[in-house]
Coordinates of C-alpha atoms in Angstrom, one line a residue:
Chain I
X572 CA 0.1 0.2 0.0
X573 CA 1.4 3.2 -1.1
X574 CA 1.3 5.5 2.5
X575 CA 3.4 8.2 4.3
X576 CA 4.1 6.9 7.9
X577 CA 5.2 8.8 10.7
X578 CA 6.4 7.9 14.3
X579 CA 5.6 8.4 16.9
X580 CA 2.1 9.8 16.4
X581 CA 1.9 10.7 20.0
X582 CA 4.8 12.6 22.2
X583 CA 5.1 14.1 25.5
X584 CA 8.0 15.7 25.9
X585 CA 10.0 18.0 28.3
X586 CA 11.3 21.3 27.7
X587 CA 14.8 20.9 25.8
X588 CA 14.8 17.3 25.5
X589 CA 16.1 16.7 21.7
X590 CA 13.4 14.5 20.0
X591 CA 13.1 12.9 16.2
X592 CA 10.1 12.6 14.5
X593 CA 10.7 9.4 11.3
X594 CA 9.2 10.0 8.2
X595 CA 9.1 7.7 5.3
X596 CA 7.8 7.0 2.3
X597 CA 7.0 4.3 -0.4
X598 CA 5.8 5.7 -3.3
X599 CA 9.6 6.9 -4.2
X600 CA 8.4 10.5 -4.3
X601 CA 11.0 13.1 -5.2
X602 CA 9.6 15.8 -2.7
X603 CA 8.4 15.7 0.7
X604 CA 7.5 18.5 3.7
X605 CA 7.2 18.8 7.1
X606 CA 4.1 20.7 8.4
X607 CA 2.7 22.3 11.4
X608 CA -1.2 23.0 11.8
X609 CA -2.3 24.8 14.7
X610 CA -5.9 26.1 15.4
X611 CA -7.3 29.2 13.5
X612 CA -3.2 28.7 11.9
X613 CA -4.1 25.6 9.3
X614 CA -0.9 24.3 8.0
X615 CA 2.6 25.8 8.0
X616 CA 5.5 24.5 5.9
X617 CA 8.3 24.3 8.3
X618 CA 10.8 22.5 6.2
X619 CA 11.4 20.6 2.7
X620 CA 13.2 18.9 0.3
X621 CA 13.3 18.0 -3.4
X622 CA 15.4 15.5 -3.4
X623 CA 18.3 14.1 -1.5
X624 CA 20.2 15.6 0.6
X625 CA 18.7 19.0 -0.5
X626 CA 16.8 20.6 1.8
X627 CA 15.1 24.0 2.4
X628 CA 13.5 26.5 5.0
X629 CA 9.8 26.6 4.8
X630 CA 8.2 29.4 6.9
X631 CA 8.8 28.5 10.0
X632 CA 11.6 26.5 10.4
X633 CA 13.5 28.3 13.6
X634 CA 14.0 25.3 16.4
X635 CA 13.6 22.5 13.8
X636 CA 16.5 20.4 11.8
X637 CA 16.5 17.9 8.6
X638 CA 17.9 15.5 6.9
X639 CA 17.2 13.9 3.7
X640 CA 19.6 11.1 3.5
X641 CA 17.8 8.2 1.7
X642 CA 15.2 8.9 -0.6
X643 CA 12.3 7.9 1.2
X644 CA 13.5 9.3 4.5
X645 CA 12.9 12.8 6.1
X646 CA 13.6 12.9 10.0
X647 CA 12.0 16.2 11.8
X648 CA 14.5 16.9 14.8
X649 CA 13.8 19.7 18.0
X650 CA 17.4 19.9 19.0
X651 CA 16.1 21.7 22.4
X652 CA 12.0 21.7 22.5
X653 CA 10.1 24.4 23.9
X654 CA 6.6 24.4 24.5
X655 CA 5.5 27.0 21.9
X656 CA 6.3 24.4 19.8
X657 CA 3.1 22.2 20.7
X658 CA 1.4 21.1 17.8
X659 CA 0.4 18.9 16.0
X660 CA 2.7 17.7 12.9
X661 CA 2.4 16.3 9.2
X662 CA 5.2 14.8 7.0
X663 CA 3.7 14.9 3.6
X664 CA 5.5 14.1 0.1
X665 CA 4.6 14.4 -4.1
X666 CA 5.9 13.2 -7.3
X667 CA 6.7 16.3 -7.8
X668 CA 5.1 16.6 -11.3
X669 CA 5.1 20.0 -12.7
X670 CA 2.1 20.8 -13.4
X671 CA 0.4 19.3 -10.0
X672 CA 2.6 19.6 -6.5
X673 CA -0.3 17.6 -5.0
X674 CA 0.7 16.0 -2.1
X675 CA 0.1 12.7 0.3
X676 CA 0.4 13.7 4.0
X677 CA 1.0 10.9 6.8
X678 CA -1.3 10.7 9.6
X679 CA 0.4 13.3 11.7
X680 CA 2.2 13.5 15.5
X681 CA 0.8 14.8 17.8
X682 CA 3.6 17.0 20.2
X683 CA 3.6 18.5 23.1
X684 CA 6.2 20.2 25.2
X685 CA 5.9 21.1 28.6
Chain E
X969 CA 3.7 37.0 -1.2
X970 CA 1.3 34.4 -1.9
X971 CA -1.9 33.6 0.4
X972 CA -5.4 31.7 0.4
X973 CA -8.4 32.8 2.7
X974 CA -11.4 31.0 3.8
X975 CA -14.5 31.3 5.3
X976 CA -14.3 30.3 8.5
X977 CA -16.1 27.8 10.2
X978 CA -17.7 26.3 11.9
X979 CA -20.4 25.6 9.1
X980 CA -23.2 23.1 10.4
X981 CA -25.7 21.8 7.5
X982 CA -28.5 19.2 7.7
X983 CA -27.9 16.3 5.4
X984 CA -29.1 16.9 1.7
X985 CA -28.2 20.3 2.3
X986 CA -26.2 22.7 -0.3
X987 CA -22.3 23.6 0.8
X988 CA -20.7 26.2 -0.5
X989 CA -17.6 26.9 1.3
X990 CA -15.3 30.0 -0.3
X991 CA -11.7 30.2 -1.1
X992 CA -10.0 33.3 -2.0
X993 CA -6.2 33.4 -3.1
X994 CA -3.7 35.7 -4.3
X995 CA -0.3 34.4 -5.8
X996 CA 1.8 36.2 -8.5
X997 CA 2.4 33.5 -10.7
X998 CA 0.4 30.2 -12.2
X999 CA -0.8 28.0 -9.0
X1000 CA -2.6 24.5 -9.2
X1001 CA -5.4 24.7 -6.5
X1002 CA -6.5 21.9 -3.9
X1003 CA -8.8 21.3 -1.7
X1004 CA -8.2 18.9 1.0
X1005 CA -10.0 17.2 3.3
X1006 CA -9.3 16.0 6.9
X1007 CA -11.6 13.6 9.0
X1008 CA -10.9 13.4 12.4
X1009 CA -7.9 12.1 13.7
X1010 CA -6.9 11.4 10.1
X1011 CA -4.0 13.4 8.2
X1012 CA -5.0 15.7 5.0
X1013 CA -6.0 13.5 2.0
X1014 CA -6.1 15.4 -1.6
X1015 CA -10.2 16.1 -2.7
X1016 CA -10.2 18.2 -6.1
X1017 CA -7.7 20.1 -7.7
X1018 CA -7.8 22.2 -10.8
X1019 CA -4.1 23.3 -12.4
X1020 CA -4.7 26.1 -14.8
X1021 CA -8.1 28.7 -15.1
X1022 CA -11.1 27.6 -16.5
X1023 CA -10.2 23.3 -15.0
X1024 CA -13.3 22.3 -12.9
X1025 CA -12.0 19.3 -10.5
X1026 CA -14.4 17.2 -9.1
X1027 CA -14.8 13.7 -6.7
X1028 CA -17.4 12.2 -4.7
X1029 CA -19.9 14.7 -5.7
X1030 CA -17.7 17.8 -5.0
X1031 CA -16.7 20.0 -7.1
X1032 CA -14.9 23.4 -7.6
X1033 CA -13.7 25.4 -10.8
X1034 CA -10.7 27.9 -11.0
X1035 CA -11.5 31.1 -12.0
X1036 CA -8.7 33.6 -12.6
X1037 CA -10.6 36.7 -13.1
X1038 CA -12.0 36.6 -9.3
X1039 CA -9.0 34.7 -7.8
X1040 CA -11.2 32.0 -6.4
X1041 CA -11.8 27.9 -6.0
X1042 CA -15.3 27.8 -3.7
X1043 CA -15.9 24.3 -3.1
X1044 CA -19.3 22.8 -3.5
X1045 CA -21.4 20.2 -3.2
X1046 CA -25.0 19.1 -4.1
X1047 CA -26.3 17.1 -1.1
X1048 CA -24.1 16.7 2.3
X1049 CA -24.2 13.5 3.8
X1050 CA -22.6 13.1 7.6
X1051 CA -19.9 11.1 6.5
X1052 CA -18.9 14.5 5.1
X1053 CA -18.5 16.0 8.2
X1054 CA -13.9 17.1 8.0
X1055 CA -12.5 20.2 7.8
X1056 CA -11.7 21.5 4.5
X1057 CA -8.3 22.9 3.3
X1058 CA -8.4 24.7 0.3
X1059 CA -4.5 25.3 -0.9
X1060 CA -2.6 27.0 -3.5
X1061 CA 1.0 25.4 -5.6
X1062 CA 3.5 26.9 -7.3
X1063 CA 6.6 27.4 -8.4
X1064 CA 9.7 28.5 -5.6
X1065 CA 12.7 28.9 -5.8
X1066 CA 14.3 25.1 -5.5
X1067 CA 11.1 23.3 -6.0
X1068 CA 7.6 24.4 -5.0
X1069 CA 5.7 25.8 -2.5
X1070 CA 2.0 25.0 -0.8
X1071 CA 0.0 27.8 1.1
X1072 CA -2.7 26.0 3.3
X1073 CA -5.7 27.8 3.9
X1074 CA -7.0 28.0 8.1
X1075 CA -9.0 24.9 7.3
X1076 CA -13.0 25.6 7.4
X1077 CA -15.0 22.9 9.8
X1078 CA -18.0 20.9 8.5
X1079 CA -21.0 19.5 10.8
X1080 CA -23.7 17.5 9.0
X1081 CA -26.7 16.7 11.3
X1082 CA -28.8 13.4 10.4

């Protein structure tokens, strides 16, 4: 089954404790992206990657890191989480058809930072 | 910069009622337009799309027409069902330096009563 998977689905952590949220896709998509969803704000892009070893900042990159060492994986790293990073996070991938840009989303990771 | 504005919710309708969710956009280029749907506890999934002016996207009884003259992409359905209860996001994607960029609206929550 074609899908984007994220782990963990739920995470409660404390301020300053480094964490990683994994994202993997099995559709051989070049493009992957991370978003955060907050009430009333829709989805905002954190980072995206056009291909292996190519990453770029989205609209809200502060406090986050990413890496793209393999085509299928795109982990999101919070090196020193803070309470304002409490949010619902989505990973997405896209085949990057130049006429479409449609994206496939993972199920989400709900992060709480206390 | 590019932006997407959609009507605030929640929208509450009775089963078999007509649905309209308004969406307008601003963009400097020639974006593709999308409606994504998010069912409770799930990630976003593509509902429909349109890639150029006057295109009509349709799926599962939902329709939206890409109107360049009014910069709009309103979502409509002739007869809603309880199972359509979800959050609907309007989005645009356009080519950007190094790839493409997607801007989401804030989302509109729809409740359909039996």
